[in-house]
Short mmCIF file of C-alpha atoms and ligand atoms in Angstrom, two decimals:
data_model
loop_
_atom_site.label_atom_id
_atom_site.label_comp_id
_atom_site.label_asym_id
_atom_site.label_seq_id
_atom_site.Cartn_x
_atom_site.Cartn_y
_atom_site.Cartn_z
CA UNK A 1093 -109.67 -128.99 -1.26
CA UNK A 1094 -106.55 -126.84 -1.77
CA UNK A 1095 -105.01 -126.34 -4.49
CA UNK A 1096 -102.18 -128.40 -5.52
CA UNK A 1097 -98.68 -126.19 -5.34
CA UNK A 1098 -97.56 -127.64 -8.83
CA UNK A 1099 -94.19 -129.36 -9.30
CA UNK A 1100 -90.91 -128.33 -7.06
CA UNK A 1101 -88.65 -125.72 -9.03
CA UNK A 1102 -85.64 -126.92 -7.18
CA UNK A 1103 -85.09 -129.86 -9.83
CA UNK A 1104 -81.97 -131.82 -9.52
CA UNK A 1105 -80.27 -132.03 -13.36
CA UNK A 1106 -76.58 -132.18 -13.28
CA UNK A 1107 -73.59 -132.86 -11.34
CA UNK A 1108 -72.48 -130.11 -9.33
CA UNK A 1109 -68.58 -130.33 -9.37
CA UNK A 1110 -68.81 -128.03 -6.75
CA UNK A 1111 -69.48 -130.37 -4.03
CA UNK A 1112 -66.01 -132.27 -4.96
CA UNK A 1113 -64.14 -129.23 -5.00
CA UNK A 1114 -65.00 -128.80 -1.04
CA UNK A 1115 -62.81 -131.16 -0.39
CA UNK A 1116 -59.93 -129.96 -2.22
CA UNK A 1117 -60.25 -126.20 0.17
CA UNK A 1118 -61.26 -128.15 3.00
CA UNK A 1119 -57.58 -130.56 2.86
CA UNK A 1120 -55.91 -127.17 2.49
CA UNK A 1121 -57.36 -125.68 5.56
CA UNK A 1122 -57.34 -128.54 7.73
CA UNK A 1123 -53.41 -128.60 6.92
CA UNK A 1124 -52.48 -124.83 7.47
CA UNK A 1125 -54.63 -125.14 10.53
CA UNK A 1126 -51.67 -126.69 12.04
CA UNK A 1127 -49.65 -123.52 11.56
CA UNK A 1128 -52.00 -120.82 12.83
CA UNK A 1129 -50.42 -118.70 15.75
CA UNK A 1130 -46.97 -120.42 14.84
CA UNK A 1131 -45.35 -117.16 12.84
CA UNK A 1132 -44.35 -118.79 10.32
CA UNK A 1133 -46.65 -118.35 7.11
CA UNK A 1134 -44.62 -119.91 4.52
CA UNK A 1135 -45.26 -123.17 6.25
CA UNK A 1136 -48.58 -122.53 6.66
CA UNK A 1137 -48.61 -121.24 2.91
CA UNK A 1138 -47.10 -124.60 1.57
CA UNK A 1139 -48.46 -126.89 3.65
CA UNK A 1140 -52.12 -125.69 2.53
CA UNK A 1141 -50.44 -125.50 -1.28
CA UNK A 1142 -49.54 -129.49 -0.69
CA UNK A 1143 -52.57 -130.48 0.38
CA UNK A 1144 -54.58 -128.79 -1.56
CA UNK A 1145 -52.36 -130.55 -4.87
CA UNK A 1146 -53.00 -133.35 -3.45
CA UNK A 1147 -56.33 -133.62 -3.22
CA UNK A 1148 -56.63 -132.15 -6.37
CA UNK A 1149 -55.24 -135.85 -8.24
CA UNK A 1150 -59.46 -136.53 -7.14
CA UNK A 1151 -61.30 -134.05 -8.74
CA UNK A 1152 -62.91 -135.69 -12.40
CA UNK A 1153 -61.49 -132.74 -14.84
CA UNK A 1154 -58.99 -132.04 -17.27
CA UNK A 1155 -58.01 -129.00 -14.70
CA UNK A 1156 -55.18 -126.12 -15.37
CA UNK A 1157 -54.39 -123.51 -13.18
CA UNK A 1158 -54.31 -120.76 -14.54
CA UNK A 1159 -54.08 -118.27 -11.39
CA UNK A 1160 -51.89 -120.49 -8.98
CA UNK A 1161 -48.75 -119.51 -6.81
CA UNK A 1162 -46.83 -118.33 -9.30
CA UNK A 1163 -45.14 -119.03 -12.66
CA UNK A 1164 -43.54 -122.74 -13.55
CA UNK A 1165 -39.60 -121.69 -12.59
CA UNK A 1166 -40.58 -120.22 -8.79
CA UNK A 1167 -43.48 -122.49 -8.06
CA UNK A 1168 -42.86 -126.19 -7.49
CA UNK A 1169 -46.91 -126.69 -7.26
CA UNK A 1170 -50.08 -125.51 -8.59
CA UNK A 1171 -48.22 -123.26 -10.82
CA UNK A 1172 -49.61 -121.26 -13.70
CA UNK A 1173 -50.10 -123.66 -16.80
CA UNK A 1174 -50.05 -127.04 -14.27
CA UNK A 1175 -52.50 -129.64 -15.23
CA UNK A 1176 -54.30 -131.04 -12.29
CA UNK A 1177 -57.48 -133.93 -11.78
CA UNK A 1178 -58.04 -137.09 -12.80
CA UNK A 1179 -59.53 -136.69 -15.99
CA UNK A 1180 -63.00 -134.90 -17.28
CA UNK A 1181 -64.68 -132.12 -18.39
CA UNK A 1182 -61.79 -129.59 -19.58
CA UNK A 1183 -61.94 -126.46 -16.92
CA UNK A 1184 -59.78 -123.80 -15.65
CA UNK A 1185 -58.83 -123.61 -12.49
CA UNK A 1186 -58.07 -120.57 -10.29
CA UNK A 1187 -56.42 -121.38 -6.51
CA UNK A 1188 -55.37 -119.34 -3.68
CA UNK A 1189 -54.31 -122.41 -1.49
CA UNK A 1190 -54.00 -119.74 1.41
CA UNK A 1191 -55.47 -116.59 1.27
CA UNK A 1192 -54.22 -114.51 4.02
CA UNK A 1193 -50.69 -116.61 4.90
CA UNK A 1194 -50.15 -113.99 7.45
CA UNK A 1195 -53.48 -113.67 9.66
CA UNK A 1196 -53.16 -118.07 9.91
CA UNK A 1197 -49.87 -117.03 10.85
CA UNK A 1198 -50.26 -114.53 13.37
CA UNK A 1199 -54.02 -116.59 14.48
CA UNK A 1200 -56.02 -113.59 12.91
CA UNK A 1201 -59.37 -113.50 11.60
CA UNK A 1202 -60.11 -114.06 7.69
CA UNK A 1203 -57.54 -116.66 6.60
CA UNK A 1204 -59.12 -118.83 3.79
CA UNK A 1205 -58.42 -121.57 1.54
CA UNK A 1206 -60.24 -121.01 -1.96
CA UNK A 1207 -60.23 -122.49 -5.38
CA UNK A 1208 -62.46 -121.46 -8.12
CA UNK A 1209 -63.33 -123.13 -11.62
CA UNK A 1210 -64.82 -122.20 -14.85
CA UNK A 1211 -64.71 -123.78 -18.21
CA UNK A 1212 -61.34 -123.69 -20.35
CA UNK A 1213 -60.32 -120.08 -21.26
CA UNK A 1214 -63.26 -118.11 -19.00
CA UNK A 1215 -61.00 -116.81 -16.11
CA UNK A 1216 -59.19 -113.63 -16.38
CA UNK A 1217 -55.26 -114.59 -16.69
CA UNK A 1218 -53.91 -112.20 -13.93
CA UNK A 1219 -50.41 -112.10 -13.51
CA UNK A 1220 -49.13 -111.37 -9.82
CA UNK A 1221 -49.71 -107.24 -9.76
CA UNK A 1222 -52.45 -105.43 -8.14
CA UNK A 1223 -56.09 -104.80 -9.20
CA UNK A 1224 -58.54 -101.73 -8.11
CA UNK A 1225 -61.57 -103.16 -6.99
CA UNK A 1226 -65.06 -102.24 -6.46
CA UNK A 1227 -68.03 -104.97 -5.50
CA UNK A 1228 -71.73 -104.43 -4.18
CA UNK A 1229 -74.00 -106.92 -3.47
CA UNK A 1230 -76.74 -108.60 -5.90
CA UNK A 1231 -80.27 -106.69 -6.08
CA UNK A 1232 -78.72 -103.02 -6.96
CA UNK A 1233 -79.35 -101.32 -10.12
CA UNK A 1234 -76.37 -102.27 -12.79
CA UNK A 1235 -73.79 -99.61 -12.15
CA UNK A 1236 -74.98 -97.97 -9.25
CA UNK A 1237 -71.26 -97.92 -8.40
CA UNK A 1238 -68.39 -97.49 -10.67
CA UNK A 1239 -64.35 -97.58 -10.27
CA UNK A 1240 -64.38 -94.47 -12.39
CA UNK A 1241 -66.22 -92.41 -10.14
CA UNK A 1242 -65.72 -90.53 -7.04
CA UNK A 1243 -66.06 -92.01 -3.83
CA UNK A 1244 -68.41 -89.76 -2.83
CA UNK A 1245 -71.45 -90.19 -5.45
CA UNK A 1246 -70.54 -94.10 -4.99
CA UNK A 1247 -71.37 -94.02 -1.62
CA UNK A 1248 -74.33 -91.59 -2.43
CA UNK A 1249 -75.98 -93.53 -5.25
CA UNK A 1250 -75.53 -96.59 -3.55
CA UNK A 1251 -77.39 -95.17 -0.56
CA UNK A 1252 -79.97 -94.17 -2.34
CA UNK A 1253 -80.22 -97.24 -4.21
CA UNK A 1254 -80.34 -99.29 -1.12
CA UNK A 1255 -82.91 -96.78 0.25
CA UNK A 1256 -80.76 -96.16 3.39
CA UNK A 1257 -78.53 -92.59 3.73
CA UNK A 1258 -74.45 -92.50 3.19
CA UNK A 1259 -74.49 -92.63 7.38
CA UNK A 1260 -75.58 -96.06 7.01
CA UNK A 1261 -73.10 -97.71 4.93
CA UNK A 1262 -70.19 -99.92 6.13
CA UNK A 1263 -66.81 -99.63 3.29
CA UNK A 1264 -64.97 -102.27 3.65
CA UNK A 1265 -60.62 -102.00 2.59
CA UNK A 1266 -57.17 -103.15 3.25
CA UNK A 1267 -55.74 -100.85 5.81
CA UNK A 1268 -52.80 -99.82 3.62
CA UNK A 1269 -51.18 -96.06 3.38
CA UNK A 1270 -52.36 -95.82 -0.35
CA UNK A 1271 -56.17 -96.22 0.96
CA UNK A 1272 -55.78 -93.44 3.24
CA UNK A 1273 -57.38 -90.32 1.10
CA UNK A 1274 -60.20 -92.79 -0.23
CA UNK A 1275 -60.99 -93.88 3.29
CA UNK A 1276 -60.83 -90.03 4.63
CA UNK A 1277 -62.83 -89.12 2.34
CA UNK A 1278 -65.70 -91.82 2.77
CA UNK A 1279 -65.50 -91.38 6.44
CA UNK A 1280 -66.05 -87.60 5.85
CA UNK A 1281 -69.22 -88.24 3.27
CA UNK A 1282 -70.93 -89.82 6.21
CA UNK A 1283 -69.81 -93.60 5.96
CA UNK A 1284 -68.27 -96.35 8.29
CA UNK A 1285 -65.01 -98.23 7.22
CA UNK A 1286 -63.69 -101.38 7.82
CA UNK A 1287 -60.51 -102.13 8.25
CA UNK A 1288 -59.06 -105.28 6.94
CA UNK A 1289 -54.92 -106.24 7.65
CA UNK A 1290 -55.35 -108.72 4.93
CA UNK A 1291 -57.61 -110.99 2.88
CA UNK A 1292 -59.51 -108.70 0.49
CA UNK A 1293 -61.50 -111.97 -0.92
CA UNK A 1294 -62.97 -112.43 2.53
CA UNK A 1295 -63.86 -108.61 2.38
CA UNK A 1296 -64.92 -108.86 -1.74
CA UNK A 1297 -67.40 -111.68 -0.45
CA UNK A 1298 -68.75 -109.57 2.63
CA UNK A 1299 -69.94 -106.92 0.24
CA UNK A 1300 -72.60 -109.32 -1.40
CA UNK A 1301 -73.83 -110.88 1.67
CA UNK A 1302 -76.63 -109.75 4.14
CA UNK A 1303 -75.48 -110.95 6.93
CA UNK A 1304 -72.08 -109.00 6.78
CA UNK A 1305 -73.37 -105.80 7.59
CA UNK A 1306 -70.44 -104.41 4.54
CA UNK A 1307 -72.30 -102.62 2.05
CA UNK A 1308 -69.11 -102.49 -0.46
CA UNK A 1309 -65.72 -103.32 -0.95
CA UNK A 1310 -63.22 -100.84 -2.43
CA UNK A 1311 -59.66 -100.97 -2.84
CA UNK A 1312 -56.53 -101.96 -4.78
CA UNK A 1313 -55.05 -105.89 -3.83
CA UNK A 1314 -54.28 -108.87 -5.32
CA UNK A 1315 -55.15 -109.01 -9.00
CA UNK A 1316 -55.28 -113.00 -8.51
CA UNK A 1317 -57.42 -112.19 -5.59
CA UNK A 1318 -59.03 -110.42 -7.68
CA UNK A 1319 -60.80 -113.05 -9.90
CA UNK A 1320 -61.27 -115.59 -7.30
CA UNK A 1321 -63.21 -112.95 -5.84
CA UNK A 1322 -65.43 -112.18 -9.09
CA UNK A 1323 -65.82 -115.70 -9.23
CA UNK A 1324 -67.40 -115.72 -6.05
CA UNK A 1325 -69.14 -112.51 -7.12
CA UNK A 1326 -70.94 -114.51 -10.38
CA UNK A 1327 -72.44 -117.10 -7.79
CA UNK A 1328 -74.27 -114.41 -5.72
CA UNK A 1329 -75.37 -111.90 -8.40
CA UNK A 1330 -73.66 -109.45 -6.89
CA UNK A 1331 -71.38 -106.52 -9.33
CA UNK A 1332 -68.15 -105.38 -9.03
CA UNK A 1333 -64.95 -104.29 -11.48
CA UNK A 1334 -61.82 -104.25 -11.83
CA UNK A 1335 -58.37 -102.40 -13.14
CA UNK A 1336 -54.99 -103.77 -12.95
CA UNK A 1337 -52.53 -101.83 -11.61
CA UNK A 1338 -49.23 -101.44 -13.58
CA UNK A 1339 -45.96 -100.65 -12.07
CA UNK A 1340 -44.00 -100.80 -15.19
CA UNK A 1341 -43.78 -101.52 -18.81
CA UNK A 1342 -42.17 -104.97 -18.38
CA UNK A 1343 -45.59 -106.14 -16.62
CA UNK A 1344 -47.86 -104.00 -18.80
CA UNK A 1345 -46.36 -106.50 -21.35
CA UNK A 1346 -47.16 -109.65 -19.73
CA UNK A 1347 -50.46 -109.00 -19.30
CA UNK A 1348 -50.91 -108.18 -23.12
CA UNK A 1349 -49.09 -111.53 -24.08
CA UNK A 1350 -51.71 -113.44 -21.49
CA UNK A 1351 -54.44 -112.06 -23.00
CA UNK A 1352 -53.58 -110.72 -26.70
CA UNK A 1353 -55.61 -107.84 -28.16
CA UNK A 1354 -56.75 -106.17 -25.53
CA UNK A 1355 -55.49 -103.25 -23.72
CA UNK A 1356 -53.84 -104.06 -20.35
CA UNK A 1357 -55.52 -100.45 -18.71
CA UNK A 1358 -59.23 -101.51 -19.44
CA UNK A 1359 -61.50 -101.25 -16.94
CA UNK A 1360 -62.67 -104.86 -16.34
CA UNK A 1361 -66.07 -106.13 -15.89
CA UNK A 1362 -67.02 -108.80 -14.16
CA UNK A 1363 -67.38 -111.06 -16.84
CA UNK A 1364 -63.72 -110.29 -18.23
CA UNK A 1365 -62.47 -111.74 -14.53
CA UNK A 1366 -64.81 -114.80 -14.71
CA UNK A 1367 -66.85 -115.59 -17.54
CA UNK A 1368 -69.46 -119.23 -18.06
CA UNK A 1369 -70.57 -121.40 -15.47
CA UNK A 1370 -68.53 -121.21 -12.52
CA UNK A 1371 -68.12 -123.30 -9.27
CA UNK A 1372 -66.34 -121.85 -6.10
CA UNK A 1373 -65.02 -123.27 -2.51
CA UNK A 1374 -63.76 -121.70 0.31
CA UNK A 1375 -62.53 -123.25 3.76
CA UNK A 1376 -62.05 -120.81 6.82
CA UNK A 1377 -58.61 -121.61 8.43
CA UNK A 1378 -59.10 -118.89 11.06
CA UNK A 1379 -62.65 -117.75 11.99
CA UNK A 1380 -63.99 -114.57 10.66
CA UNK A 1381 -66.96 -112.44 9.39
CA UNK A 1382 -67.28 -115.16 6.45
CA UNK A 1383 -66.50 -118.73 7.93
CA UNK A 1384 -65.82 -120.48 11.30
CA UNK A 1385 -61.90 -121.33 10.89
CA UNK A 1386 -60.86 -125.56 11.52
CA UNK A 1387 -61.56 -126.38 15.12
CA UNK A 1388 -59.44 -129.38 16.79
CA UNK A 1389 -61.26 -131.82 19.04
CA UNK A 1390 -59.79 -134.69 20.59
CA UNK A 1391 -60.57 -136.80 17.80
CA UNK A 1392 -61.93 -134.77 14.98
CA UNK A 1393 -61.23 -131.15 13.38
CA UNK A 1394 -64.64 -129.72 12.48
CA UNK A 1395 -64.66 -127.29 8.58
CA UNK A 1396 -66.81 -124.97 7.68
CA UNK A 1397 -66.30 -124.45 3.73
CA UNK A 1398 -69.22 -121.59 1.58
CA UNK A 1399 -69.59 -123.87 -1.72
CA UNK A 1400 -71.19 -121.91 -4.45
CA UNK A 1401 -72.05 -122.15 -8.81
CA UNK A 1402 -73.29 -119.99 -10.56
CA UNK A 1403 -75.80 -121.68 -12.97
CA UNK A 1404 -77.91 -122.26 -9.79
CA UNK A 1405 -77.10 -119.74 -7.87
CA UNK A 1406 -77.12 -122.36 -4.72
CA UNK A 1407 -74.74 -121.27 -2.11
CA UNK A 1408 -73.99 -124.26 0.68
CA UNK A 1409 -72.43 -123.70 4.31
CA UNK A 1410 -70.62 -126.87 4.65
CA UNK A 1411 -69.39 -128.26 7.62
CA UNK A 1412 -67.60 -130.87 7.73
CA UNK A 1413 -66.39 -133.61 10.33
CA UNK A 1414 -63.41 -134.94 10.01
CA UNK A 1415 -62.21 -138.28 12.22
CA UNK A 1416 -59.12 -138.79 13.04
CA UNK A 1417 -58.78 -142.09 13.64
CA UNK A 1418 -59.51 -142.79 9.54
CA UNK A 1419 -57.37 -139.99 7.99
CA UNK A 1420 -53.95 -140.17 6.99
CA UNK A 1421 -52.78 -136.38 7.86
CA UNK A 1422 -54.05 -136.87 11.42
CA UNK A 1423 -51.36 -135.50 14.33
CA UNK A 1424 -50.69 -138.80 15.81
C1 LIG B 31 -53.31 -108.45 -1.32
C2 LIG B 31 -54.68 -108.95 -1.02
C3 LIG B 31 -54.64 -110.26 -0.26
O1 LIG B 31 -52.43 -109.68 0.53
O2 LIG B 31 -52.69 -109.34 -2.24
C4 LIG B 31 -52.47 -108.41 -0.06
O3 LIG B 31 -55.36 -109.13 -2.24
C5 LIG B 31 -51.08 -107.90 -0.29
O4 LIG B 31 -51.16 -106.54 -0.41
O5 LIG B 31 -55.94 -110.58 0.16
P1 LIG B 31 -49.95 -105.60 0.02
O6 LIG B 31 -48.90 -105.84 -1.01
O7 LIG B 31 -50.53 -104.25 0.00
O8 LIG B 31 -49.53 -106.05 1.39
C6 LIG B 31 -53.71 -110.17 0.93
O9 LIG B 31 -54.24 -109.30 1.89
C7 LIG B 31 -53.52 -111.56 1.56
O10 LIG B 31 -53.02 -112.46 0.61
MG1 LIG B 32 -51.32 -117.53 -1.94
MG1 LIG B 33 -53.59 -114.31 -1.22
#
């Protein structure tokens, strides 16, 4: 007789709010679908921002945003301090209705819909500036890279970490002019870089998953982008960091007030960006190297959404089928 194999780890236990917030990025793709190709991103921006409010009103928490589109005065949604849900556990909530309003606009790869949550008062409040940022993948030794140091010995000790040489790395960055010297100077230690004309979550995400061929992410972007990302980040295991990126005093001074007492020039782990349990969603709009964007069918768009938490470190590809003929939004 063999012997028995004992119980199953993979126990069920709790809700997994997780699987309602799919719904909430996949609404906000399947409407900013519509725009892609049409050159106009802000409305494919707010039609993904509408929807994605919207479906919001069925999510069981007492949500607020607390990285949204912007503060109260400019924002007419999903603004900074907004409560959304329908009532439940108390959570923040951190949305980027659509990440990458250009490439849906100009039909380019990477355009996403994301939301991320985490219990009241464990996100990072990042106001609108940029944020250096570094990510690996989970499995490295803690620290193998660091913002502070060179890009060189990053790119060395993380090639020796993975066991592979610098020639065998793939960087991944926004093509912008203030990357050039850091991208130079990784191509000339030996590595590959990747490009990206937007969407540095996308790009974050690559760096912690195998079958993205991106060994790490560097770069300065969104600082909002920023935590969504090291939300995403938590449910994988993988590192990264982050710095935000003053441009003058008046902002400096914001981000004291959001978060008192500490200083605004710290370099942040990734627990400072997104600390607790945390759930994440995101939708592709467009297809890229992390999700199939919406595809129309005569009577059905088809989603594919990456649904993660981090206190099981599950991570779901979703796809989802959505009928026409019983949804409201559908193009009649
Ligand atoms: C960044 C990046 C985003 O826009 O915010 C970027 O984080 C804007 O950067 O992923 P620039 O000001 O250098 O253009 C995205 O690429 C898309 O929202
Ligand atoms: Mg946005
Ligand atoms: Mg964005």
């Amino acid at each position: 007789m063999s012997e028995p194999i004992g119980p199953s780890p993979f126990v069920v236990s709790d809700r997994n709010l997780a699987l309602e917030l799919v719904r909430v990025t996949e609404a906000a793709a399947l409407a900013s679908s519509r725009w892609t190709g049409r050159g106009r991103k802000n409305d494919a921006d707010g039609a993904a921002v509408e929807a994605m409010r919207t479906a919001f009103d069925t999510v069981a928490i007492d949500g607020t945003v607390v990285i949204g589109e912007g503060e109260m005065d400019e924002a007419p949604m999903l603004y900074i301090g907004e409560k959304v849900g329908s009532g439940g556990p108390a959570m923040d909530i951190a949305v980027d209705p659509l990440e990458g309003t250009n490439l849906c606009a100009k039909d380019m790869p990477n355009a996403i819909t994301v939301v991320a949550l985490a219990e009241r008062g464990n996100f990072l409040h990042a106001p609108d500036i940029y944020m250096d940022k570094i990510v690996v993948g989970p499995g490295l030794p803690e620290g193998v890279v660091d913002l502070d140091a060179s890009i060189e010995n990053n790119l060395k000790n993380l090639a020796r970490a993975k066991g592979r040489t610098v020639h065998d790395l793939l960087l991944c960055t926004l093509e912008r002019e203030r990357h050039e010297e850091m991208i130079a100077r990784a191509r000339a230690a030996g590595a590959r870089v990747r490009l990206l004309t937007d969407g540095d979550v996308a790009g974050g995400i690559a760096a912690c998953l195998d079958n993205s061929q991106v060994d790490i992410y560097v770069g300065s972007g969104g600082a909002p982008e920023g935590v969504l990302t090291a939300a995403a980040v938590r449910c994988v295991e993988g590192q990264m960091q982050g710095r935000l990126l003053f441009e003058t005093d008046e902002q400096r001074e914001r981000a004291l007030a959001m978060n008192p007492g500490k200083s605004p020039d710290r370099k942040l782990g990734l627990h400072e960006m997104a600390a607790g349990p945390v759930l994440f969603s995101a939708t592709g709009v467009t297809t890229g190297a992390l999700l199939r964007g919406v595809r129309h069918e005569a009577h059905q768009a088809v989603t594919h959404s990456l649904v993660m938490r981090s206190k099981s470190g599950t991570s779901r590809y979703i796809e989802g089928h959505h009928n026409f003929r019983t949804k409201t939004w559908a193009p009649q």
